Coordinates of C-alpha atoms and ligand atoms in Angstrom, one line a residue:
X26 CA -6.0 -29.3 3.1
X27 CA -9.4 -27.3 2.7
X28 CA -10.4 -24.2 2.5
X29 CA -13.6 -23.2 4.4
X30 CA -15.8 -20.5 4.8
X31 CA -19.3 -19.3 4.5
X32 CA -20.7 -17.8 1.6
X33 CA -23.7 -15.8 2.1
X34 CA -24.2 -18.3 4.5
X35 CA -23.8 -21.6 2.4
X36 CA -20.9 -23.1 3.5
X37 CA -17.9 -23.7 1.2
X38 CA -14.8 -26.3 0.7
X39 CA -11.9 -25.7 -1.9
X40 CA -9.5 -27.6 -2.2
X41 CA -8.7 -27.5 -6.1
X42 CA -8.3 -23.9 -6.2
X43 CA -4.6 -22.0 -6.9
X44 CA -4.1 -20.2 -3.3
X45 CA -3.3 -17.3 -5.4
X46 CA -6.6 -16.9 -7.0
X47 CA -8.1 -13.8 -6.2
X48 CA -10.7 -13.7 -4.0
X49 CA -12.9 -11.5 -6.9
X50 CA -11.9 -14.1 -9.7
X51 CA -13.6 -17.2 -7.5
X52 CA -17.0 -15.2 -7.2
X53 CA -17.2 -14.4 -10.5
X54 CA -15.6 -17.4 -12.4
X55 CA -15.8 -20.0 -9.5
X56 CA -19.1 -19.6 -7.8
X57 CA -20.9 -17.9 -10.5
X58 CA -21.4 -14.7 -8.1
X59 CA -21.3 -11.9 -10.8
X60 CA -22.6 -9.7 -8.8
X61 CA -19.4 -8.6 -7.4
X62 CA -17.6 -6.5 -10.3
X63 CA -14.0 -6.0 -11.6
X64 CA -13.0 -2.3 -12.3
X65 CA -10.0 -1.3 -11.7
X66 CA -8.4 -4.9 -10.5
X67 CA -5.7 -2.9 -7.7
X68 CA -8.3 -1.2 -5.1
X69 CA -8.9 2.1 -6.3
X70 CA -12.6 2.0 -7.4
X71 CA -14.6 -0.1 -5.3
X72 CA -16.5 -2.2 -7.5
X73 CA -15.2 -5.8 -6.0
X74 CA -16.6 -4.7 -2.6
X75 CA -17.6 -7.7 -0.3
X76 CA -18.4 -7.5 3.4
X77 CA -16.3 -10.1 5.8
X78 CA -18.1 -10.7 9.2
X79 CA -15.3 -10.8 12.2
X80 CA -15.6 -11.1 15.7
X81 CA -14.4 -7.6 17.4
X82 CA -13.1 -7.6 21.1
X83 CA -16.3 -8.7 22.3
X84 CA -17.1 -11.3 20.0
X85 CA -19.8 -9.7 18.4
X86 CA -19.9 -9.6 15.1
X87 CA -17.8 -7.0 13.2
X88 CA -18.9 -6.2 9.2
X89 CA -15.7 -5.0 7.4
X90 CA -16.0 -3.6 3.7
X91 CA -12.9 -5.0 1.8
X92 CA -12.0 -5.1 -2.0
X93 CA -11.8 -8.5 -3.3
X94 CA -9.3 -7.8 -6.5
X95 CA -7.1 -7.7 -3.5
X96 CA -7.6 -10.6 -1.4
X97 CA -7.1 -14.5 -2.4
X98 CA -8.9 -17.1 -1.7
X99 CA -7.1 -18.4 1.7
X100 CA -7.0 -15.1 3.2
X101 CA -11.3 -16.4 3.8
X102 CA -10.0 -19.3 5.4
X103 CA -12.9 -20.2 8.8
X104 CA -14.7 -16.5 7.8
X105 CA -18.0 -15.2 6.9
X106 CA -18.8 -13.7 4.0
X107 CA -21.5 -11.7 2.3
X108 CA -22.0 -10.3 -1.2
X109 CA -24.4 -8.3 -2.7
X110 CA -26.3 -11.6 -3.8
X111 CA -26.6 -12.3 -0.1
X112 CA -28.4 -9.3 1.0
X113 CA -32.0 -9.5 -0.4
X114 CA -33.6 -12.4 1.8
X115 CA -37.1 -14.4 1.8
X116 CA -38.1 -12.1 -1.2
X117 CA -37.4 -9.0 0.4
X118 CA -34.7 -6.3 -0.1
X119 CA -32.0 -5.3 2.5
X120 CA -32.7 -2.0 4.0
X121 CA -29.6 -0.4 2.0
X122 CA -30.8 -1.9 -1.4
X123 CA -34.6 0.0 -0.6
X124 CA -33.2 2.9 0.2
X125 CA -31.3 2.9 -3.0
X126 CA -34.1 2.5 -5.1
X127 CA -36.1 4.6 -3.3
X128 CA -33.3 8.0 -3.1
X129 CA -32.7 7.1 -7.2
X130 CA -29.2 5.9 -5.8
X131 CA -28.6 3.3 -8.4
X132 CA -26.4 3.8 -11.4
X133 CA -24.7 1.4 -13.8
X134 CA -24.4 -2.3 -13.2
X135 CA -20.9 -1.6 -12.4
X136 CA -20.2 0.7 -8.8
X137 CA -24.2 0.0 -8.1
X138 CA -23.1 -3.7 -5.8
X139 CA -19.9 -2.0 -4.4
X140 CA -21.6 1.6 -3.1
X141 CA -24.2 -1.1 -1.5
X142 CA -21.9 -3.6 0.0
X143 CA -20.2 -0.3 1.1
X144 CA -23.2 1.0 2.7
X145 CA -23.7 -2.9 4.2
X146 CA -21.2 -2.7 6.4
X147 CA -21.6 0.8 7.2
X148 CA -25.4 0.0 8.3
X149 CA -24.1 -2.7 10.6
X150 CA -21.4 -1.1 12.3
X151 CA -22.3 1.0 15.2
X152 CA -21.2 4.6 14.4
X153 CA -22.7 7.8 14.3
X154 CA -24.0 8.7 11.2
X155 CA -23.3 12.2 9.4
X156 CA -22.5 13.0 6.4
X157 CA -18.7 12.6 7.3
X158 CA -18.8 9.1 8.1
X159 CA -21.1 9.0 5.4
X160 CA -18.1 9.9 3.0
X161 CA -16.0 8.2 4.3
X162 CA -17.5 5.0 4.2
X163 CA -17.6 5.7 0.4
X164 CA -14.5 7.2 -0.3
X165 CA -13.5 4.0 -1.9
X166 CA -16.2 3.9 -4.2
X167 CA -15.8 5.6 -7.1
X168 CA -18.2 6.9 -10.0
X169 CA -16.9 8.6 -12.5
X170 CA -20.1 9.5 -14.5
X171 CA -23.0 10.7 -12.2
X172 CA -22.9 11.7 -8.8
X173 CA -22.7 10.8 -5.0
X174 CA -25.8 13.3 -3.5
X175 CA -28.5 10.3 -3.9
X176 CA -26.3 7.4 -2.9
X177 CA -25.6 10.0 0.9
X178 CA -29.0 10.5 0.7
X179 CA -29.9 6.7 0.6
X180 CA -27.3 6.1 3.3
X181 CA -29.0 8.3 5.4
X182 CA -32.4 6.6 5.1
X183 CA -31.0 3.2 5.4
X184 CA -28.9 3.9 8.3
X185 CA -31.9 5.9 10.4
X186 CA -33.2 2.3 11.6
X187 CA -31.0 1.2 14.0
X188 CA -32.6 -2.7 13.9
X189 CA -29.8 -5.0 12.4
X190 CA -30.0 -8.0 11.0
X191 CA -27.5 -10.9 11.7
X192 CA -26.1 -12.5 8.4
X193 CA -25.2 -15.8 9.3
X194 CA -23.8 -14.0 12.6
X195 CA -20.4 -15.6 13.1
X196 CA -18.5 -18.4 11.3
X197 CA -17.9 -21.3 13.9
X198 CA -15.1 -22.5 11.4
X199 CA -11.8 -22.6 12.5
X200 CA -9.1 -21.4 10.4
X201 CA -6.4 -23.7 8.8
X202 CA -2.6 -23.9 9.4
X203 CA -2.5 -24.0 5.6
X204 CA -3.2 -25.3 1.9
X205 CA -1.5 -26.3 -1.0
X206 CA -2.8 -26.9 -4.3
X207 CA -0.2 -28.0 -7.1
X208 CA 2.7 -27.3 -5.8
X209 CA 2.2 -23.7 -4.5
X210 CA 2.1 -23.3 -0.5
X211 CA -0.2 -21.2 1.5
X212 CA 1.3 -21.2 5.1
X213 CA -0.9 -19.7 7.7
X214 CA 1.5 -20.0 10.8
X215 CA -0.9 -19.6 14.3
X216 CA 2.3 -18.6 16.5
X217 CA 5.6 -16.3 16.9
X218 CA 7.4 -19.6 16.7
X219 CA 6.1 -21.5 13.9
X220 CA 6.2 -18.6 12.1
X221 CA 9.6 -18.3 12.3
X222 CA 10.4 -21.8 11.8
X223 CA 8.6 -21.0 8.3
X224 CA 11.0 -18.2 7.5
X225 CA 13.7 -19.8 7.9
X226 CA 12.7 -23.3 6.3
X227 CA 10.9 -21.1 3.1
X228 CA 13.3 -18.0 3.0
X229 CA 12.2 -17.3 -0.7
X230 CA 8.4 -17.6 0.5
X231 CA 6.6 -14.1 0.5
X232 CA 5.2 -12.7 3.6
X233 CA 1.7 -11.5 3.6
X234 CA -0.2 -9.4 5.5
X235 CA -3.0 -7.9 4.3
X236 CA -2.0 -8.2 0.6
X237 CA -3.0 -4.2 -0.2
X238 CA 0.5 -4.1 -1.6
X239 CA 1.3 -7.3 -2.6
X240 CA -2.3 -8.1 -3.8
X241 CA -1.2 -6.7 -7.3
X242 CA 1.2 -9.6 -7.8
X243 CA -2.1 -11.8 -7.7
X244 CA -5.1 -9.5 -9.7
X245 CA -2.7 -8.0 -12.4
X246 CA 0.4 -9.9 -12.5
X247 CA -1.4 -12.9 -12.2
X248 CA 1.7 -14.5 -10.7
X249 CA 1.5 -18.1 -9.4
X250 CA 4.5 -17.4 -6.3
X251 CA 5.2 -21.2 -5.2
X252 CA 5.3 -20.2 -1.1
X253 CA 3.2 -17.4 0.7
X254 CA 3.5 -17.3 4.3
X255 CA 0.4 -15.2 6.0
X256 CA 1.2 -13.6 9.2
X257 CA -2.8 -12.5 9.8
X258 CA -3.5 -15.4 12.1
X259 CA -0.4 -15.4 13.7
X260 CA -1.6 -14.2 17.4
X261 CA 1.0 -12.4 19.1
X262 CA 1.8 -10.1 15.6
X263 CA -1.9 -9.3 16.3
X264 CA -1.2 -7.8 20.0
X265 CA -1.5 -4.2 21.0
X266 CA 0.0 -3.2 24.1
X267 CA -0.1 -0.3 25.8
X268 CA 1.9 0.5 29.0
X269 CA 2.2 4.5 30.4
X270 CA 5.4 5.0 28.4
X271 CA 4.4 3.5 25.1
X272 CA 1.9 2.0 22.6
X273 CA 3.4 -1.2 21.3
X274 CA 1.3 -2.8 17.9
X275 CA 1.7 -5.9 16.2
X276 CA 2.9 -6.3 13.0
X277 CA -0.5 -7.3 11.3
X278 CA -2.8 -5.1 12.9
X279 CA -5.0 -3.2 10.9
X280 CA -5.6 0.4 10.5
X281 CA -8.9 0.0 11.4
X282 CA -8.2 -1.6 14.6
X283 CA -5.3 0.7 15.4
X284 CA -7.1 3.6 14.8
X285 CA -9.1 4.3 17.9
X286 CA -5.7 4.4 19.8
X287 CA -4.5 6.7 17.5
X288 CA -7.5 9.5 17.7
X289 CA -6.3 9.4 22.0
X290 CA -2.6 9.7 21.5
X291 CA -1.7 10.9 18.0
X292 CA -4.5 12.6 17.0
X293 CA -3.0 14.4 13.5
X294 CA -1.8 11.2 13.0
X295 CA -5.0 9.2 13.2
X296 CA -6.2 11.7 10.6
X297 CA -3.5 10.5 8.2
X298 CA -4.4 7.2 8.9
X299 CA -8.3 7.5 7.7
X300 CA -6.5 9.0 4.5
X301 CA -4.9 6.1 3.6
X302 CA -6.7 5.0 1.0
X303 CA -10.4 3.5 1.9
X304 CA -12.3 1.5 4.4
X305 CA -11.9 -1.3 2.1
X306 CA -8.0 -1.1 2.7
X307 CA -7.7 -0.1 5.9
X308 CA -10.0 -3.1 7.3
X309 CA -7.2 -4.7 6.1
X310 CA -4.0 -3.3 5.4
X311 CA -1.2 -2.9 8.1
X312 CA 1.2 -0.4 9.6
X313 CA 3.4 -3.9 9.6
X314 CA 3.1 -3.9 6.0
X315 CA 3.8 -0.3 5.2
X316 CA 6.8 -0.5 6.7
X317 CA 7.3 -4.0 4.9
X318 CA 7.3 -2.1 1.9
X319 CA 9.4 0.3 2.5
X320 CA 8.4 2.6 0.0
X321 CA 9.2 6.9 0.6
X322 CA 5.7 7.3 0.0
X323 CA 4.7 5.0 2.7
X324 CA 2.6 7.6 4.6
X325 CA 2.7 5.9 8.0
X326 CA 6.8 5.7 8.0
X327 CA 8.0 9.7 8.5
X328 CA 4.6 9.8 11.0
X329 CA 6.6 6.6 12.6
X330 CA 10.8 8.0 12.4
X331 CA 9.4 11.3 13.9
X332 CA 7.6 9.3 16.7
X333 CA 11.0 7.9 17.6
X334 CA 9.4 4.3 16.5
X335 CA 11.2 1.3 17.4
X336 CA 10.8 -1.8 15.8
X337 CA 11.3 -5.7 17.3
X338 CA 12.4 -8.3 14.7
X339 CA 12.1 -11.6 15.4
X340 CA 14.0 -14.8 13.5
X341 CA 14.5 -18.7 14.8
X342 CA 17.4 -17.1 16.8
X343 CA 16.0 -14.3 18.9
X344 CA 15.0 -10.8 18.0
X345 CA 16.7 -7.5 18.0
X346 CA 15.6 -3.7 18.5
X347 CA 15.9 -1.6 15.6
X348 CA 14.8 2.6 15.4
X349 CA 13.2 2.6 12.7
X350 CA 14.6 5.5 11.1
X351 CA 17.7 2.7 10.8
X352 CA 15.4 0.3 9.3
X353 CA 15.3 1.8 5.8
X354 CA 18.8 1.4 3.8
X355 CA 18.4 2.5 0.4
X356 CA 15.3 2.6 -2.5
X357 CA 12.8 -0.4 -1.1
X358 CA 15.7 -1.8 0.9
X359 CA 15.6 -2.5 4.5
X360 CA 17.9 -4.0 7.4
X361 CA 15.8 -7.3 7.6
X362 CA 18.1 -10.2 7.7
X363 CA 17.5 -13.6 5.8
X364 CA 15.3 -15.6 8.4
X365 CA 13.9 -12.4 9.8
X366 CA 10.3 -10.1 9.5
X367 CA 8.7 -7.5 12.0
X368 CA 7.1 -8.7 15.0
X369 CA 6.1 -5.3 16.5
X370 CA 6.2 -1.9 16.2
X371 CA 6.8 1.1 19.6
X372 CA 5.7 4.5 19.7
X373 CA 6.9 6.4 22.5
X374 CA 3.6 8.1 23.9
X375 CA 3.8 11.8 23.5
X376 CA 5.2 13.8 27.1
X377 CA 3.7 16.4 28.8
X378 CA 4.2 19.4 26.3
X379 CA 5.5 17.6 23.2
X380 CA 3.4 17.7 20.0
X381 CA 2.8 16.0 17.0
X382 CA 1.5 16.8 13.9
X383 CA 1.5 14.8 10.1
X384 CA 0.5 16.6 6.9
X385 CA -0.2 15.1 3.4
X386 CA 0.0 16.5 0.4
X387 CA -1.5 14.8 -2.6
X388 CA -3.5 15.8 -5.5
X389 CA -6.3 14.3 -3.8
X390 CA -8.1 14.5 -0.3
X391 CA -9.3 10.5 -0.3
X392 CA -7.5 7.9 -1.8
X393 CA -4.5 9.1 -3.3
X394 CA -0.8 8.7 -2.3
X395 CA 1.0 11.2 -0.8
X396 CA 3.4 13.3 -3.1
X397 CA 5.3 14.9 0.2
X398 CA 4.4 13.6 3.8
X399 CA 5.8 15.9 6.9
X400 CA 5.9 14.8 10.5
X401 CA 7.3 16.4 13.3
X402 CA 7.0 16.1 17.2
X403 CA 7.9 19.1 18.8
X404 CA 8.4 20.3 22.2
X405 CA 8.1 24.0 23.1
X406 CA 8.9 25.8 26.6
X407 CA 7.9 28.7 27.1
X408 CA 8.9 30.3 23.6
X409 CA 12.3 27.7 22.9
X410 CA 12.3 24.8 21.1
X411 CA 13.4 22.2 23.6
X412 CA 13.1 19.1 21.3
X413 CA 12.3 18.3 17.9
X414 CA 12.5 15.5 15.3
X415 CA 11.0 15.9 12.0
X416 CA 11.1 13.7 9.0
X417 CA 9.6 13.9 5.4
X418 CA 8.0 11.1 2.7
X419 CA 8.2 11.9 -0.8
X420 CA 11.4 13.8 -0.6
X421 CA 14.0 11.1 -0.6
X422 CA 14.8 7.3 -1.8
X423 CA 13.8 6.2 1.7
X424 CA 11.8 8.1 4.3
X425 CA 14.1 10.5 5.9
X426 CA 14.9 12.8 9.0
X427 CA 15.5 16.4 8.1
X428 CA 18.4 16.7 10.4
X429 CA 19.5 20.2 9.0
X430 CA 15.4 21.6 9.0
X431 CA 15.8 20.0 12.7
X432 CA 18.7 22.5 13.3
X433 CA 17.1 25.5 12.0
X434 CA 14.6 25.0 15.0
X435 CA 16.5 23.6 17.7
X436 CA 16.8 25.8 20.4
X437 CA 15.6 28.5 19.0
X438 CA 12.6 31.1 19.2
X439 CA 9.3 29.4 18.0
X440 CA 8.7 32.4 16.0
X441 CA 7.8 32.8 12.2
X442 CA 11.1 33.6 11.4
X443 CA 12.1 29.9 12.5
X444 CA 9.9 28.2 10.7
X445 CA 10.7 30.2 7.8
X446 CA 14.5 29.4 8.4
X447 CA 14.1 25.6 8.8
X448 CA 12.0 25.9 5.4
X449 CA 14.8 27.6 3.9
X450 CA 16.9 24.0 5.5
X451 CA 15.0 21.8 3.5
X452 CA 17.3 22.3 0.1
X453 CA 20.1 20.5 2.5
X454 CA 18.4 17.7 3.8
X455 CA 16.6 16.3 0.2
X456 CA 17.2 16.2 -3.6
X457 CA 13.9 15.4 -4.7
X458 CA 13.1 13.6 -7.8
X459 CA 10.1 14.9 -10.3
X460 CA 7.8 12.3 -11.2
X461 CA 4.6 12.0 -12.3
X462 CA 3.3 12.7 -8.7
X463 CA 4.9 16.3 -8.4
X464 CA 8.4 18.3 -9.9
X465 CA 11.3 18.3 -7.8
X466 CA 10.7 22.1 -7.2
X467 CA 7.1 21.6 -6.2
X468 CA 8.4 19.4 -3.1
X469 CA 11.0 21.6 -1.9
X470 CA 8.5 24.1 -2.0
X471 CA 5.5 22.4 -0.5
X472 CA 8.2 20.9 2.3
X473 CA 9.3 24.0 3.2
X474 CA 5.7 26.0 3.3
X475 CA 4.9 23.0 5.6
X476 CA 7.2 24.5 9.0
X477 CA 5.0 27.6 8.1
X478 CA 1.3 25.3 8.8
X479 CA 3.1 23.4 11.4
X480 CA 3.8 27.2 13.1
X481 CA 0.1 28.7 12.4
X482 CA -0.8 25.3 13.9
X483 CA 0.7 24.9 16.7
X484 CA 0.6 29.2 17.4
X485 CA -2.6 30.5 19.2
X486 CA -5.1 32.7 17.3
X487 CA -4.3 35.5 18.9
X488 CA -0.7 35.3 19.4
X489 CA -0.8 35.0 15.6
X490 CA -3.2 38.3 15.1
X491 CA -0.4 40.0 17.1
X492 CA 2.1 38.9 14.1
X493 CA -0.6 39.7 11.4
X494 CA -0.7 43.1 12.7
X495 CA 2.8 43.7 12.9
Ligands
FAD12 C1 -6.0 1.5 -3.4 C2 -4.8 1.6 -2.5 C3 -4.6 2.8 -1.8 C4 -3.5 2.9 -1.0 N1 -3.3 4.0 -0.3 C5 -2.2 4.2 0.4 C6 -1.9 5.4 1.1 O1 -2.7 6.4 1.0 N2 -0.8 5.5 1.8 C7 0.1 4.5 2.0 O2 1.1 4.6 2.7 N3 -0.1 3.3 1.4 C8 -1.2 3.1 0.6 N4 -1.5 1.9 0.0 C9 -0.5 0.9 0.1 C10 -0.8 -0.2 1.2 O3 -2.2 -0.2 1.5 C11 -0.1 0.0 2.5 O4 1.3 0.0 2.2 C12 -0.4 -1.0 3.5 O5 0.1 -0.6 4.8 C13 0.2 -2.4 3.2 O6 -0.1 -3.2 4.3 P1 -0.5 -4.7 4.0 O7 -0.8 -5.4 5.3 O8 -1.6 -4.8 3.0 O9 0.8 -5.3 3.4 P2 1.1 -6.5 2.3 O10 0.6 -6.1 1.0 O11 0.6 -7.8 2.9 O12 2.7 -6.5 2.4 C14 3.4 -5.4 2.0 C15 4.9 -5.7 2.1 O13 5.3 -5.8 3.5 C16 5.9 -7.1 3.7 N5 5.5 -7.5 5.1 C17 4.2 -7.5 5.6 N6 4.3 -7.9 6.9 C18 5.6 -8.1 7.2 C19 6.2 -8.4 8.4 N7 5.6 -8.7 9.5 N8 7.6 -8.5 8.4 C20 8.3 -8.2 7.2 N9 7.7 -7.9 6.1 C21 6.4 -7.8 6.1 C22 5.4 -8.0 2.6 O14 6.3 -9.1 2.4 C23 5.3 -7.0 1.5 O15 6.6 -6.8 0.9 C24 -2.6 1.8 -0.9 C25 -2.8 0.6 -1.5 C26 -3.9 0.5 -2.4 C27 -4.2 -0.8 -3.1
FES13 S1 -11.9 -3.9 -8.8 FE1 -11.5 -1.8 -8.3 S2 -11.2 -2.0 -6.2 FE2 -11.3 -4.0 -6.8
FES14 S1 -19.4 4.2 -12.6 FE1 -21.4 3.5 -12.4 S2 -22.7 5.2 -12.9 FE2 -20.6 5.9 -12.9

């Protein structure tokens, strides 16, 4: 049992490694690529930055920023990979490392390779370049002692030519069903069904996705789990379906990929979803895996209950149906049964006059976790509210529906004075904790000024001067 992939195009075979060595550690310790650097060792500053190579729909090559601290090693099993020693070739510097030099966008040896690797990928994607995708390609980078105008500036110059260059294009390698090294087991399950088997012959075994959550147990707890069992190359939990009714995703599809859908159907939604974090975590983190963790600050899971999400779970014995709103039971405690994990995930699509709309509040625009999340869908005729479901984050031990708030607006005028009402609700739907995110009082508050943005929002300009004036 081997693991292979290319490394700035030499190719590579472990097979003495712990599978839960950190993709970052190897580099450094392993291959002597120091390069690559450690700040903050849980994906908040950027430093670890690597680019993987994957094949997109139509297998061209796809360059995805992604923070090594998070990743281990098998998780590279058959890829591509490229780090900032890779980039300067035959003597000459990459276009992104020039323009760096040349816009004084280098700073300390420390976030210099990760805003490059950053601005790698961001060169050899396809997207239009302003200053917003600009940002946002580098919202996961983070500085702390100088500033960011040079390195935009140097991403403008680099990204001007449109000329890319193929690094090592894409990996022929196949990926493995698996490795073990010393007694710990890294299953890598290519099917529904042999993924379940798994389950149910490792039940203690941990499943990972893209390992933005659990990735911690590996870079700071350093903890040597015996089983994993990886759900990225199983192929139907990578499926997105979409019929008239619906949008159905697989469990361990990526933000990235899902987003596109998203800005068509939900667009407030996809707008939560590039907040989530970085690039470097949503190339490979998963709605699946939010939802995994059940967490009430997951920000995709109120977006998801007021969607009317459904999820399938599948075990060796069949699968069930689920709401989602169900799914959650108590703090980080869900409905899965031993044997069992998420296969997919519905959204209803939104009907003719329903809306949606998500709002996050944290202390930061980029890469921060939400300290309230709101979500509603909405349906107004004429000026009644015909339909509504709305549910917070942040406000509970478990994402939540805010069945009294729903009340308030339920068949009511959609005036003001209703969304002031169903603000005045949200004291009987939650009993916020304070923590070091926000106070108890803070969230009430912010929840309940959040029905007075969802009415601004949703109200015309100048149906809204009308109420100004009065
Ligand atoms: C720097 C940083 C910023 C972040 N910012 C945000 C943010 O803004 N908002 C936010 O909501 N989250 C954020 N997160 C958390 C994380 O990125 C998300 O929760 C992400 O969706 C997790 O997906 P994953 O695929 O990486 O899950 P993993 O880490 O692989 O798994 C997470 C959990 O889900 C379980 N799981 C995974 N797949 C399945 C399945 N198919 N069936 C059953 N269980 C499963 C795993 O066992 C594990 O318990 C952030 C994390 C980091 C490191
Ligand atoms: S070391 Fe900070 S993101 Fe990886
Ligand atoms: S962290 Fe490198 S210059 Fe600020």
């Amino acid at each position: 049992m081997t693991i292979q992939f290319y490394l700035n195009g030499e190719l590579r075979r472990e097979d003495a490694v712990s599978p839960t060595t950190t993709v970052l550690d190897y580099l450094r310790v392993s291959a002597g690529k120091t390069g690559t650097k450690e700040g903050c060792a849980e994906g908040d500053c950027g430093a670890c930055t690597i680019v993987v190579v994957r094949k997109n729909g139509d297998d061209e090559p796809l360059y995805e920023a992604v923070n090594s601290c998070l990743l281990i090693l098998p998780q590279l099993d058959g890829a591509n990979v490229v780090t900032v020693e890779g980039l300067a070739r035959d003597g000459h510097f990459d276009p992104v490392q020039t323009a760096m030099v040349e816009s004084d966008g280098t700073q300390c040896g420390f976030c210099t390779p990760g805003f490059i690797m950053a601005l790698f990928a961001l060169r050899q994607g396809n997207e239009k370049i302003t200053d917003g995708t600009i940002h946002d390609a580098l919202a996961g980078n983070l500085c702390r002692c100088t500033g960011y105008r040079p390195i935009v500036q140097a991403a403008h110059q680099a990204c001007q030519d449109a000329t890319k260059d193929l690094y090592g294009e894409l990996s022929p390698l196949i990926p493995g069903e698996g490795y073990e090294h010393n007694h710990q087991k890294f299953f890598a399950p290519q099917n529904l069904s042999q993924l379940a088997e798994m389950r149910t012959d490792y039940p203690k075994a941990m499943i990972l996705a893209g390992g933005t959550d659990l990735g911690l147990l590996f870079s700071k707890d350093r903890d040597p789990l015996e089983a994993i069992i990886y759900t990225s190359s199983v192929a139907e939990l990578g499926e997105i379906e979409e019929t008239k009714d619906y949008l159905e995703i697989g469990a361990a599809v990526t933000y990235t990929r899902i987003l596109p859908y998203f800005e068509r159907l939900y667009p407030s939604f996809a707008t939560l979803i590039t907040r989530i974090g970085s690039r470097q975590i949503r190339n490979v983190g998963t709605i699946g895996g939010n939802i995994g963790t059940a967490s009430p600050i997951g920000d995709t899971l109120p977006c998801l209950i007021a969607l009317d999400a459904m999820l399938t779970l599948y075990s060796k014995t069949g699968s069930r149906e689920l709401p989602l709103e169900d799914f959650f039971i108590e703090y980080r405690k869900t409905d899965l049964k031993p044997g069992e994990f998420i296969k997919s995930i519905r959204i209803p699509k939104l009907k003719n006059k329903q809306k949606f709309r998500a709002y996050k509040i944290s202390k930061r625009y980029d890469q921060d976790i939400s300290s309230v999340i709101g979500a509603y869908r909405i349906e107004i005729d004429g000026l009644r509210v015909k339909d509504i479901r709305i549910a917070f984050g942040g406000m509970a031990e478990i994402p939540k529906r805010a069945v009294a708030c729903e009340g308030a607006i339920l068949d009511k005028e959609w005036v003001e004075d209703t969304a002031l009402k169903a603000g005045l609700a949200v004291t009987t739907d939650f009993k916020p904790l304070s923590d070091h995110r926000a106070s108890k009082d803070y969230r009430l508050c912010v929840a309940a000024n959040l029905f007075i943005r969802l009415y601004r929002d949703l109200t015309d300009a100048e149906d809204l001067m009308e109420v100004v004036a009065a």
